[in-house]
CSV table of C-alpha atoms and ligand atoms in Angstrom, one decimal:
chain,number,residue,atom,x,y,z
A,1488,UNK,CA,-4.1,10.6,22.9
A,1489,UNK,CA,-6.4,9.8,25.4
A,1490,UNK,CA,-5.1,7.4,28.4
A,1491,UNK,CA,-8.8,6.2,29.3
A,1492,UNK,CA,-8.3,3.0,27.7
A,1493,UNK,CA,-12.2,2.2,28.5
A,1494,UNK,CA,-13.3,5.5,26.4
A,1495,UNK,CA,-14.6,5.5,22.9
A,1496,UNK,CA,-12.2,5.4,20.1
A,1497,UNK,CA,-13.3,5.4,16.5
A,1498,UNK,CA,-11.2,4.4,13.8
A,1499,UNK,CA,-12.9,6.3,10.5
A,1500,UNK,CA,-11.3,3.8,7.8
A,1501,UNK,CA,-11.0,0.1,7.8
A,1502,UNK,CA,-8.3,0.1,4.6
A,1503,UNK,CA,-4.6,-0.9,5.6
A,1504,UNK,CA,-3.4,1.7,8.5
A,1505,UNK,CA,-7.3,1.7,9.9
A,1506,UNK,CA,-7.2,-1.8,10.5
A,1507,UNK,CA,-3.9,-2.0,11.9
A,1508,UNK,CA,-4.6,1.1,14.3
A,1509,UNK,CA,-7.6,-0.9,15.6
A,1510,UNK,CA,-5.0,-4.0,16.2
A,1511,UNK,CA,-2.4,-1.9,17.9
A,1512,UNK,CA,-5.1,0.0,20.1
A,1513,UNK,CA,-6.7,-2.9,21.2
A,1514,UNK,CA,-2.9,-4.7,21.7
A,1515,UNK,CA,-2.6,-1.6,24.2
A,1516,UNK,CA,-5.6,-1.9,26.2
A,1517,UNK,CA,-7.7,-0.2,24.6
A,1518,UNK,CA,-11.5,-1.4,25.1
A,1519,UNK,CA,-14.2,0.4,23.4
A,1520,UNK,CA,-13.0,0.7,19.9
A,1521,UNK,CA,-15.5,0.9,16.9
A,1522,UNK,CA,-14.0,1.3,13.3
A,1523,UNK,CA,-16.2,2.6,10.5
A,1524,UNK,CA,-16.3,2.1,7.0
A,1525,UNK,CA,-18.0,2.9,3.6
A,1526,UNK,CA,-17.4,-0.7,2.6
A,1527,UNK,CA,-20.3,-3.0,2.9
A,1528,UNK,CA,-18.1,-6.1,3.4
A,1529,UNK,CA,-14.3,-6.0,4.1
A,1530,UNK,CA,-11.5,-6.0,2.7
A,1531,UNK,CA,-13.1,-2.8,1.1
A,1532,UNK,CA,-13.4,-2.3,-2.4
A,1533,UNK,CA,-12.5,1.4,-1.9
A,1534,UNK,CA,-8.9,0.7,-0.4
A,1535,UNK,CA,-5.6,1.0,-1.9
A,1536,UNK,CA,-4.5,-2.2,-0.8
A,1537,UNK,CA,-7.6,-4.4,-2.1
A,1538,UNK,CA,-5.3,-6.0,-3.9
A,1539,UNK,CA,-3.7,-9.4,-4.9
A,1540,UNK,CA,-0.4,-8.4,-3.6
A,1541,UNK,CA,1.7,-5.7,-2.4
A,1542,UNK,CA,5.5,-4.8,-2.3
A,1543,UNK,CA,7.1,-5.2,1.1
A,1544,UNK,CA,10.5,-4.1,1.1
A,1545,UNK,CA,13.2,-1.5,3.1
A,1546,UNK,CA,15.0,0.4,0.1
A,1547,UNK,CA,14.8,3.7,1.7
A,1548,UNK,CA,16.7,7.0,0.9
A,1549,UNK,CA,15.9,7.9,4.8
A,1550,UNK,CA,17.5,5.1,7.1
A,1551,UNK,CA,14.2,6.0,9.2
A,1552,UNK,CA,11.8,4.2,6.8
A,1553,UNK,CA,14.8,1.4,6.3
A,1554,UNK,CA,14.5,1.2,9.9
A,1555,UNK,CA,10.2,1.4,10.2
A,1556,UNK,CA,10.8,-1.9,7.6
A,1557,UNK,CA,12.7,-3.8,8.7
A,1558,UNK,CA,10.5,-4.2,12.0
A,1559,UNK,CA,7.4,-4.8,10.3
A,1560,UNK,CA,9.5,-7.4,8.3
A,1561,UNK,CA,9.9,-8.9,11.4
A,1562,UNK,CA,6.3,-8.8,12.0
A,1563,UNK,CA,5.1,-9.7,8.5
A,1564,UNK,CA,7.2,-13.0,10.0
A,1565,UNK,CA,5.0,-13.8,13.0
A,1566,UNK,CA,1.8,-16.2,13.3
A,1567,UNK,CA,-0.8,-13.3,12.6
A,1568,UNK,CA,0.7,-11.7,9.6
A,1569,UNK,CA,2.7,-14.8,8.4
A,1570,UNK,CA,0.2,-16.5,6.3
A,1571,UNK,CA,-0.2,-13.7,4.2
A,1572,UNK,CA,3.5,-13.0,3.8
A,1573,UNK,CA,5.9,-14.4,0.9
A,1574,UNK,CA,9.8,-13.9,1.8
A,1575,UNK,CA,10.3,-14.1,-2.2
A,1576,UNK,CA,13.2,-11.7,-2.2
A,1577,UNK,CA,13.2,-7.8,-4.4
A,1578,UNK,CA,15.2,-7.4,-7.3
A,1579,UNK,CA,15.5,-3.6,-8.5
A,1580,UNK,CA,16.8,-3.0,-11.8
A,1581,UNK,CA,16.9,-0.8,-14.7
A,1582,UNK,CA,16.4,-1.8,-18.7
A,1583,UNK,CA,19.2,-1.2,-20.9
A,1584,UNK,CA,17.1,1.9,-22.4
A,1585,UNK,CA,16.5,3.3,-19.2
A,1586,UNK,CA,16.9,7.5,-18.6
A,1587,UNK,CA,19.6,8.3,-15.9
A,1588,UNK,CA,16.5,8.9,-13.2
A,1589,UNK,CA,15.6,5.8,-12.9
A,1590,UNK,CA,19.7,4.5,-12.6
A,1591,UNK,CA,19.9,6.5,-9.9
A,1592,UNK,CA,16.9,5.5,-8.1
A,1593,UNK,CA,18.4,2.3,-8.4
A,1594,UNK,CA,21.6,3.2,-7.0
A,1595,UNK,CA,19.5,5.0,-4.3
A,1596,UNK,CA,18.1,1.8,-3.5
A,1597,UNK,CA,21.3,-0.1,-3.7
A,1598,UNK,CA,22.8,2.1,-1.0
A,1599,UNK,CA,20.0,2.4,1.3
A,1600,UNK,CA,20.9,-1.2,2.2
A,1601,UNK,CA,23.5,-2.6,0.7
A,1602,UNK,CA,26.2,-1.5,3.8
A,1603,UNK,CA,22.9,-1.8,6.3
A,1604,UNK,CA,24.1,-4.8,9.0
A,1605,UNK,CA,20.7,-6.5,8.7
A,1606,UNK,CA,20.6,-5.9,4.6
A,1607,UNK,CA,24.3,-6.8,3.5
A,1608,UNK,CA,24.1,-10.7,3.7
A,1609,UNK,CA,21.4,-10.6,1.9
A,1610,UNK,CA,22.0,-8.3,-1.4
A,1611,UNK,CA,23.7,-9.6,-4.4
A,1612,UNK,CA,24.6,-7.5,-7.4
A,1613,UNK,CA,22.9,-8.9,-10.5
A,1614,UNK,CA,25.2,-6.6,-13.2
A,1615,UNK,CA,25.2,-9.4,-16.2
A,1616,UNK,CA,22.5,-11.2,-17.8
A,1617,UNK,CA,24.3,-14.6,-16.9
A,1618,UNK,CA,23.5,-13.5,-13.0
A,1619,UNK,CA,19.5,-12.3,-14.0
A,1620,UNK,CA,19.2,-15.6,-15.4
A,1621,UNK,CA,20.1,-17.3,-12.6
A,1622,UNK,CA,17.7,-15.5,-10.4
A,1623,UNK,CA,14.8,-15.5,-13.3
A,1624,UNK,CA,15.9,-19.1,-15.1
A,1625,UNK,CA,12.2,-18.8,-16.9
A,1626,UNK,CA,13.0,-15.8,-18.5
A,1627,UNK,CA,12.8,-16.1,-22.2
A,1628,UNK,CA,12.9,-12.3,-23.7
A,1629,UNK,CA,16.1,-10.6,-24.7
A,1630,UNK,CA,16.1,-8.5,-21.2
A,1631,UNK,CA,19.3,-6.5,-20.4
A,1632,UNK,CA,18.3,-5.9,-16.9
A,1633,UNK,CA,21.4,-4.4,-14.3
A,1634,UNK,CA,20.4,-4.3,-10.6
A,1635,UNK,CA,20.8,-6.3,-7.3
A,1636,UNK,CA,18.2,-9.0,-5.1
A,1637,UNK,CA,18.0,-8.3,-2.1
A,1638,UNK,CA,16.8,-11.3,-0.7
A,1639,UNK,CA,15.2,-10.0,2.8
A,1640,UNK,CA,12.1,-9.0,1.2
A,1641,UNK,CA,9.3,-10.3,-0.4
A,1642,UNK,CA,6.0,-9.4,-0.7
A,1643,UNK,CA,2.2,-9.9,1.0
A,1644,UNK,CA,-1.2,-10.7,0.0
A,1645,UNK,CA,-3.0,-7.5,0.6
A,1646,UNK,CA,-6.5,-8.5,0.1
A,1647,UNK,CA,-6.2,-11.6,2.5
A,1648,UNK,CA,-4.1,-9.4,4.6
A,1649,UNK,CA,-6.8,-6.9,5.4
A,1650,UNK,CA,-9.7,-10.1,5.6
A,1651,UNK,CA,-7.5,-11.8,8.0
A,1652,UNK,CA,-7.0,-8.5,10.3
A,1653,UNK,CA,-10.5,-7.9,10.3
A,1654,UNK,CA,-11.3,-11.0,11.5
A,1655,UNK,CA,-8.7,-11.3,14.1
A,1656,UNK,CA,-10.2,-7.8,15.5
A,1657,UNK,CA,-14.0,-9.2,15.6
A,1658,UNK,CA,-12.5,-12.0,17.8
A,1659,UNK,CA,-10.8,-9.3,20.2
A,1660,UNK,CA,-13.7,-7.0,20.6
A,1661,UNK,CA,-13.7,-4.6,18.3
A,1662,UNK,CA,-16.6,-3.2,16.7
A,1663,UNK,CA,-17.3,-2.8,13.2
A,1664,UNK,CA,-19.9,-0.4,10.6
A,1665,UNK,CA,-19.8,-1.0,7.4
A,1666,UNK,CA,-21.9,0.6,4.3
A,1667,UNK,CA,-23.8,3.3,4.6
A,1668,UNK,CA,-24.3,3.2,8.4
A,1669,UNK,CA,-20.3,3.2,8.3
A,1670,UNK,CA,-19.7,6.1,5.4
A,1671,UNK,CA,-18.5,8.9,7.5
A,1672,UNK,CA,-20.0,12.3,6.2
A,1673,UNK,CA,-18.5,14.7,8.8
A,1674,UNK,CA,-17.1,15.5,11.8
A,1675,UNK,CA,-18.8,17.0,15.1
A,1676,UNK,CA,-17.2,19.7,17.0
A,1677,UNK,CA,-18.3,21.1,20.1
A,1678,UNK,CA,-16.9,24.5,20.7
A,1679,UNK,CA,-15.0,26.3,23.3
A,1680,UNK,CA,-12.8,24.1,22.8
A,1681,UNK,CA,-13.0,23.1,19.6
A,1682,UNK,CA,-13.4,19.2,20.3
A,1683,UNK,CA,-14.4,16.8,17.9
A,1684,UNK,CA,-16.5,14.2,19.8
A,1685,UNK,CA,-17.6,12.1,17.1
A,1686,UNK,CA,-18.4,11.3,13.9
A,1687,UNK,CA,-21.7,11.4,12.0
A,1688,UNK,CA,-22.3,8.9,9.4
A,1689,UNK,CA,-24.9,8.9,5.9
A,1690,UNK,CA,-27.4,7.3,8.0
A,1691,UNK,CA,-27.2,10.2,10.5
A,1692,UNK,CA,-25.8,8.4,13.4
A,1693,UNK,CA,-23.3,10.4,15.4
A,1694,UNK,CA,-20.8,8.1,17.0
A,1695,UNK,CA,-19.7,9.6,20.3
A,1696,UNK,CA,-15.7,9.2,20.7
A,1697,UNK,CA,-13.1,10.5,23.0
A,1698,UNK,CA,-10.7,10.6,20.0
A,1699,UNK,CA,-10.7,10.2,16.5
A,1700,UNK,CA,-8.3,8.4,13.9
A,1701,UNK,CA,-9.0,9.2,10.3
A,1702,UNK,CA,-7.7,6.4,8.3
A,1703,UNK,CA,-9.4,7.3,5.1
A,1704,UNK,CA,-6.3,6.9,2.6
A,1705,UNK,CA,-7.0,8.8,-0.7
A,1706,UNK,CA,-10.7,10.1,0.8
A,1707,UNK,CA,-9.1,11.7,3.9
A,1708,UNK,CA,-9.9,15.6,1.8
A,1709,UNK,CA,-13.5,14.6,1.9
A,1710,UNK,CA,-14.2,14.8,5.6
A,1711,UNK,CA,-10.7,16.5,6.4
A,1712,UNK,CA,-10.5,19.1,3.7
A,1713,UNK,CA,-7.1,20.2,4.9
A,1714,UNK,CA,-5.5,17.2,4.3
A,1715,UNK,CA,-5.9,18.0,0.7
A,1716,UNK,CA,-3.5,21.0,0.9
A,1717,UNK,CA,-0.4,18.6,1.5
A,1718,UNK,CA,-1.3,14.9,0.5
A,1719,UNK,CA,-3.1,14.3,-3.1
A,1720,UNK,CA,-5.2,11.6,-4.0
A,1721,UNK,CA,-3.3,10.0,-6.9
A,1722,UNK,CA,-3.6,6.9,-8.8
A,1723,UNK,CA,-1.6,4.1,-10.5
A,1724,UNK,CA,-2.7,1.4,-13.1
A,1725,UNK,CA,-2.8,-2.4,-11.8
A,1726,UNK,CA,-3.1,-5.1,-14.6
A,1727,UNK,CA,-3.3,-9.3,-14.3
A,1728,UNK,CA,-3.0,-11.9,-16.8
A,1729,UNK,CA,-5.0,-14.8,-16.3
A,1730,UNK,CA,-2.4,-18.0,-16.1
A,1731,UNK,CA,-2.9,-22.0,-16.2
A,1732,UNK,CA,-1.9,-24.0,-13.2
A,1733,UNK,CA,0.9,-25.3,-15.3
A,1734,UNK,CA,2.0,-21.9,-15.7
A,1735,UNK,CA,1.4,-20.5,-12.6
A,1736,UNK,CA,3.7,-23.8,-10.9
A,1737,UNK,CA,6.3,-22.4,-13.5
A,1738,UNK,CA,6.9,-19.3,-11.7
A,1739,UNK,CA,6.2,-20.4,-8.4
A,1740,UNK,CA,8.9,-18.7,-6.3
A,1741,UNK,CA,10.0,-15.7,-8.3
A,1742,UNK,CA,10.8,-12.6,-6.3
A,1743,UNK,CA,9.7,-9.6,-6.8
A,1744,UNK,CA,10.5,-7.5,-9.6
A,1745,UNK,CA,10.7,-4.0,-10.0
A,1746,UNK,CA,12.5,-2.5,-13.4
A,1747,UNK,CA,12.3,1.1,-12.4
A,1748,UNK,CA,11.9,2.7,-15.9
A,1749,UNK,CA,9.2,0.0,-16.7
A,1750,UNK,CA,7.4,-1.8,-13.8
A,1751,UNK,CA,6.7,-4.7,-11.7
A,1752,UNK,CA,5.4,-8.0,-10.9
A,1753,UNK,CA,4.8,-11.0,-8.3
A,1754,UNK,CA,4.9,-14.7,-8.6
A,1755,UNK,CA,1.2,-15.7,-9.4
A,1756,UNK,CA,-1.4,-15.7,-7.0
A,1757,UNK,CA,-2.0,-19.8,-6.7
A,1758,UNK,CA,-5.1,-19.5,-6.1
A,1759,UNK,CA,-6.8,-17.4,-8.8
A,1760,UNK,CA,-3.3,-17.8,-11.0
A,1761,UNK,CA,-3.6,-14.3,-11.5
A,1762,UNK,CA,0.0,-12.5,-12.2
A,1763,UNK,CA,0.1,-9.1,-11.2
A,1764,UNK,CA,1.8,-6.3,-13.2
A,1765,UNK,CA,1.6,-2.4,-12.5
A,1766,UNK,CA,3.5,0.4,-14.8
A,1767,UNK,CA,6.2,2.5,-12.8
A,1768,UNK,CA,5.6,6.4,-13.5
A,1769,UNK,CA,4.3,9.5,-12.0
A,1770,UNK,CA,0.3,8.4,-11.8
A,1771,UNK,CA,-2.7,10.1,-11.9
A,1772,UNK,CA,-4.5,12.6,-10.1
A,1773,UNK,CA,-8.1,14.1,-10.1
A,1774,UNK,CA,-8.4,18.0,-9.0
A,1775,UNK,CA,-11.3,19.9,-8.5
A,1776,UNK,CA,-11.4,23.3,-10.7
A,1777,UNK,CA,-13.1,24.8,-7.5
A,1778,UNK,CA,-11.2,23.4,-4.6
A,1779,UNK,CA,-7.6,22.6,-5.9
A,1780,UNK,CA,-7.7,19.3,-4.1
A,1781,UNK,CA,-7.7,15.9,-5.8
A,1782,UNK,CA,-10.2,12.8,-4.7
A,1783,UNK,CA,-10.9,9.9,-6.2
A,1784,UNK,CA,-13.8,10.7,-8.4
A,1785,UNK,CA,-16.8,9.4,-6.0
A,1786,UNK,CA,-19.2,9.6,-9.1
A,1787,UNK,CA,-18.0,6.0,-10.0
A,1788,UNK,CA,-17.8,4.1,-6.4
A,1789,UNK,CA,-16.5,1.5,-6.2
A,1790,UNK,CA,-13.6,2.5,-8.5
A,1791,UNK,CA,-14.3,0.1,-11.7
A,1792,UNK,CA,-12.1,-2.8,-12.9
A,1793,UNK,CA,-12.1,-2.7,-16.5
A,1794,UNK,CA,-9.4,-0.2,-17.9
A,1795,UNK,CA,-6.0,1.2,-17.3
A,1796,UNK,CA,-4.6,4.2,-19.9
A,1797,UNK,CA,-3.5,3.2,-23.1
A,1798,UNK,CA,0.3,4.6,-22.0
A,1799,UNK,CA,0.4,2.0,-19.4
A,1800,UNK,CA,-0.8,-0.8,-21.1
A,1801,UNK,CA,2.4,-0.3,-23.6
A,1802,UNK,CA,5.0,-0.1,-21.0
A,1803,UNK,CA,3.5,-3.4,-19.0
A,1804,UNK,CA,3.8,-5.1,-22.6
A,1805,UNK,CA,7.0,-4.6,-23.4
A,1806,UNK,CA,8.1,-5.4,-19.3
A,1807,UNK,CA,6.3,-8.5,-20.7
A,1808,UNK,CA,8.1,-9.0,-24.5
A,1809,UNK,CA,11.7,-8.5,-22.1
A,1810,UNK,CA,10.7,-11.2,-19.6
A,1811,UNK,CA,7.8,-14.0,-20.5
A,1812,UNK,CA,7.3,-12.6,-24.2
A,1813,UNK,CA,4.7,-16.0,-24.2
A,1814,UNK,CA,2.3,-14.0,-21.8
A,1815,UNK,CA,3.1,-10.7,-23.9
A,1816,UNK,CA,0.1,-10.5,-26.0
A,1817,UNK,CA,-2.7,-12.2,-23.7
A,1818,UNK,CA,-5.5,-9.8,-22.8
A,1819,UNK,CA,-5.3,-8.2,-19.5
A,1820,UNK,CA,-8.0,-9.1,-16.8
A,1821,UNK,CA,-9.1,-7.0,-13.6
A,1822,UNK,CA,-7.7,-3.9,-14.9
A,1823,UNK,CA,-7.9,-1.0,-12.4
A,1824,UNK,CA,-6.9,2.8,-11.3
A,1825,UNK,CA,-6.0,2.2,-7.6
A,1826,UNK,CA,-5.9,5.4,-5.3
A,1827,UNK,CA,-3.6,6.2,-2.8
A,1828,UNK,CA,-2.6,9.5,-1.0
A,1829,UNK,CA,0.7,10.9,-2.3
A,1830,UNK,CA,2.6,13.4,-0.3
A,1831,UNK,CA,5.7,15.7,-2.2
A,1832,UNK,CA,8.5,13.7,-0.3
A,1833,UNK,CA,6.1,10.7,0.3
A,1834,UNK,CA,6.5,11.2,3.6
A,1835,UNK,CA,3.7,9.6,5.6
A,1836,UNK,CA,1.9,12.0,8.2
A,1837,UNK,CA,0.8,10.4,12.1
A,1838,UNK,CA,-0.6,13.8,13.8
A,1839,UNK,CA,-2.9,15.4,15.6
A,1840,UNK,CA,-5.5,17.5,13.6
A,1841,UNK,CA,-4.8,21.7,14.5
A,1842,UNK,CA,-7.4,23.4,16.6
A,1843,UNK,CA,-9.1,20.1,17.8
A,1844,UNK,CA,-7.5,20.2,21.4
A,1845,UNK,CA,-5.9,16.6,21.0
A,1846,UNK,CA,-9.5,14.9,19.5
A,1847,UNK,CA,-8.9,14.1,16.1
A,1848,UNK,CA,-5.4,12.3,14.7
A,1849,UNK,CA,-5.0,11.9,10.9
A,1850,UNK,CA,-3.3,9.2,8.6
A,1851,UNK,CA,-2.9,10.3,5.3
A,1852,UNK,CA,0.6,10.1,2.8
A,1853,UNK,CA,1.3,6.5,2.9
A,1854,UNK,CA,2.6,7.9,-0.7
A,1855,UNK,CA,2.0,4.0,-2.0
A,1856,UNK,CA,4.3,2.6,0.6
A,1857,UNK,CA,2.0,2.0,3.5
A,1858,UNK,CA,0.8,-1.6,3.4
A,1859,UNK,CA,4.0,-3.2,4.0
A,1860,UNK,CA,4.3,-1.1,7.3
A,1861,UNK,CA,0.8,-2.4,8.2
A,1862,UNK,CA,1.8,-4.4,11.0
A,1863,UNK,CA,4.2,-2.1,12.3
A,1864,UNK,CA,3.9,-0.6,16.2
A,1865,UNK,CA,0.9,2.0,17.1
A,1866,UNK,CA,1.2,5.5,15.5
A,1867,UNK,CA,2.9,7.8,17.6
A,1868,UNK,CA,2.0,11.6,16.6
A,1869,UNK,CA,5.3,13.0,16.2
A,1870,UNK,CA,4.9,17.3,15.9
A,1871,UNK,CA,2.0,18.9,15.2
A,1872,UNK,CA,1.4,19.8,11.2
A,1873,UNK,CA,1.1,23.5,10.0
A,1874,UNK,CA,-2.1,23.6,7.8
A,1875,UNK,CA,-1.2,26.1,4.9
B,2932,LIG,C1,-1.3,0.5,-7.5
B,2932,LIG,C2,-0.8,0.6,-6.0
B,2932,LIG,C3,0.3,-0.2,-5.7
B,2932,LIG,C4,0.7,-0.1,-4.4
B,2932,LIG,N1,1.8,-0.9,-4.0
B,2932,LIG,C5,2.2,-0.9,-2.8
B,2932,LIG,C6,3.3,-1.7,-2.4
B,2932,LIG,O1,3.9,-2.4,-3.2
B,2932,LIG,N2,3.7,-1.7,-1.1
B,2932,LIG,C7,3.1,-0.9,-0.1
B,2932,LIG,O2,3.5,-1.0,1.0
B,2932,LIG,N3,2.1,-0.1,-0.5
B,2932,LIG,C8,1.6,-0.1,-1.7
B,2932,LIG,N4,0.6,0.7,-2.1
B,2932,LIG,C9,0.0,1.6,-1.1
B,2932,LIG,C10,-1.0,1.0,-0.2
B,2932,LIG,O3,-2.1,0.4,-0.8
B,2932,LIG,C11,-1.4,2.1,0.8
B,2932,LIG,O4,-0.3,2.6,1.4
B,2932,LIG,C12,-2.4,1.7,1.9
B,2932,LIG,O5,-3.5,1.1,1.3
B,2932,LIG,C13,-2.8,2.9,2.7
B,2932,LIG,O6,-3.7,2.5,3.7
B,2932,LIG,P1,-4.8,3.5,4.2
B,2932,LIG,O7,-5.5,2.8,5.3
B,2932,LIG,O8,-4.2,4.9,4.5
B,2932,LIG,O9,-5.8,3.7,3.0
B,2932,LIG,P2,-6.7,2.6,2.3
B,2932,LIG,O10,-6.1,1.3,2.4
B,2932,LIG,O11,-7.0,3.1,0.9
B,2932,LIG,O12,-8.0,2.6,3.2
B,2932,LIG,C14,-8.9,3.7,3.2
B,2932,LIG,C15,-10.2,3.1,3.8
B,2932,LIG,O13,-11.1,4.2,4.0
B,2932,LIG,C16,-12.4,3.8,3.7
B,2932,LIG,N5,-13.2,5.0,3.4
B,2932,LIG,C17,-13.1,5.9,2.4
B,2932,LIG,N6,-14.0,6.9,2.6
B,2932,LIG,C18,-14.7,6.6,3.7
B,2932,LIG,C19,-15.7,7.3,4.4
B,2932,LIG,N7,-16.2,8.5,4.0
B,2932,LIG,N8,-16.2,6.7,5.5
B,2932,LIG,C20,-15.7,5.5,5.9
B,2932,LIG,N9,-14.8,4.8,5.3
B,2932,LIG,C21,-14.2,5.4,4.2
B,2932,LIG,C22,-12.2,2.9,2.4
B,2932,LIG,O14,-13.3,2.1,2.2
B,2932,LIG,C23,-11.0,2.2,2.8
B,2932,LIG,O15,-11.3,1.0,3.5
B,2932,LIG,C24,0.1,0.7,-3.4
B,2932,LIG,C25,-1.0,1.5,-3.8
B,2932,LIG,C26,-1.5,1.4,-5.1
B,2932,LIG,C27,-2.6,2.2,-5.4
């Protein structure tokens, strides 16, 4: 990393963990920061979190993730963040037909916080219906639901999130390029060493930098081929149904829910009364015959908003008949396949690039749990990645 806080850094992705790197750089000096994106406008169409909402939440099998969340909990809970942020509370729960996988994620959960000092005051064990009707009173399906709320959690407004960032970062002097003058289409090198010293974009421009951050989420493959060999671009189906004011004031307030052999949903969005719903289950990914790796197919950019699979759409319907069975059979709207990159033990990787003396550091794995840590501290490379 270089300690020249006047050099030229360029952040290549203005998506979630690009926009937050350019906030934590320029929190720590740094001056001369330009971020680039294939987006003409932000928050790009082509990001993971272009969203209504996202989960934010600290149910972690490694007390090192528990720990990451719960700071940028903490954050999500300060001026900048805060208006985005909805401390709703997370219930995590199984249906009474779920396999014994998704009972012991559950219990996974459960544990991860449940004896944690800043969790336990806040988790209550919702093991009869009596108890998930007093958390969901407007529940009106036959739901058999067993899990817990833990009620320090909630969830964020991705979309607004990311538009809020950006602007904050125009104010502090960063610089942004956006469309095609801010598509990166490769890397420059020098050699001897082997330096990258900037990044050329589709209109041929070569932005000189002293180092590089690739925040590219699911796209990283494309300009970082290696990348592919260890985190896949995968997808996962988001639905809405379109709600009146009257029914978007009746479920004002809800937490979250997650029913782990089913799916999930938010309070409505009060603004466009949009209620978001997405199918839990292994997703989708899109591998090259040639290469082995998987990208978002860039055929049809920006991904379109019109269809999920068929599969899907059955488990969010009956998640639907078990809850708010009056909202079960209403078309869905804003349908999507929304990419992410996945990693084997959805661990995230923070590291410098191999064989690039220190020039080039890659995000990539957020593993679809890497918007709520948006506003969490600078990444810190922590060992250097073996590329296979
Ligand atoms: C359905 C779904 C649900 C999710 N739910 C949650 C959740 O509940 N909680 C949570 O924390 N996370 C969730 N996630 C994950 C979250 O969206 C990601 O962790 C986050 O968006 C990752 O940020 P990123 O910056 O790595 O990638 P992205 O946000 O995808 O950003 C990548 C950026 O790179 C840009 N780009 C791509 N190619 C180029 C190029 N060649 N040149 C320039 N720019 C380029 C794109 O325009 C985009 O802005 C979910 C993801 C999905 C898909």
């Amino acid at each position: 990393m270089t300690t020249d806080k006047t050099a030229p850094v360029v952040v290549a992705g203005a998506g979630a963990w690009g926009l937050s790197t350019a906030l934590h750089l320029v929190n720590d000096g740094y001056t001369n920061v330009t971020v680039l994106d294939r987006a003409s406008e932000l928050p790009s169409r082509y990001s993971g979190a272009y969203d209504l909402n996202k989960i934010v939440r600290a149910e972690y099998e490694d007390p090192f993730y528990t720990d990451l969340a719960l700071e940028a909990i903490r954050e999500w809970r300060t001026p900048l963040f805060g208006p985005y942020y909805h401390h709703t509370g997370y219930v995590v729960a199984t249906s009474d037909k779920a396999p014994a996988k998704a009972v012991q994620h559950l219990e996974k959960a459960l544990s991860s916080v449940r004896d944690h000092a800043s969790f336990k005051p806040f988790i209550s064990s919702l093991d009869t219906p009596l108890k998930f009707k007093d958390v969901f009173w407007q529940f009106s399906g036959p739901s058999r639901f067993k899990g817990y709320v833990n009620r320090h959690a909630g969830y964020a407004h991705s979309s607004n999130a990311m538009k809020g960032i950006y602007r904050h970062l125009t104010t502090r002097g960063v610089r942004f390029v956006l469309g095609e003058a801010g598509r990166v289409s490769e890397l420059v090198y020098s050699r001897n060493p082997r330096r990258c010293v900037g990044a050329r974009t589709a209109d041929g421009t070569t932005h000189q930098a002293a180092l590089i951050i690739v925040c590219l989420g699911a796209y990283a493959a494309e300009i970082i081929p290696q990348v592919g060999t260890f985190a896949v671009a995968k997808c996962w189906s988001v639905a809405h149904v379109q709600l009146t004011e009257e029914e978007c004031d009746f479920l004002r307030g809800i937490p979250v829910l997650n029913i782990r052999d089913l799916g999930f949903f938010f309070e409505p969005d009060p603004a466009t009364r949009l209620f978001k719903i997405c199918p839990l289950g292994a997703g989708y990914v899109n591998t090259s015959e040639t290469s082995g790796i998987s990208l978002p197919p860039l055929d049809v950019l920006p991904p379109p908003q019109d269809h999920i699979p068929l599969e899907d759409e059955r488990k969010l319907r009956r998640l639907l008949r078990e809850t708010f069975p009056w909202m079960a059979g209403r078309p869905f709207v804003d349908q999507k396949m929304c990419w992410f990159s996945d990693t084997s033990d959805s661990e995230y990787c923070v590291d410098f690039v191999p064989d690039t003396d220190q020039s080039v550091i890659v995000l990539a794995g957020d593993s679809g749990h890497g918007f709520s840590m948006s506003p969490f501290r600078k990444p810190e490379p922590v060992n250097n990645w073996e590329l296979v």
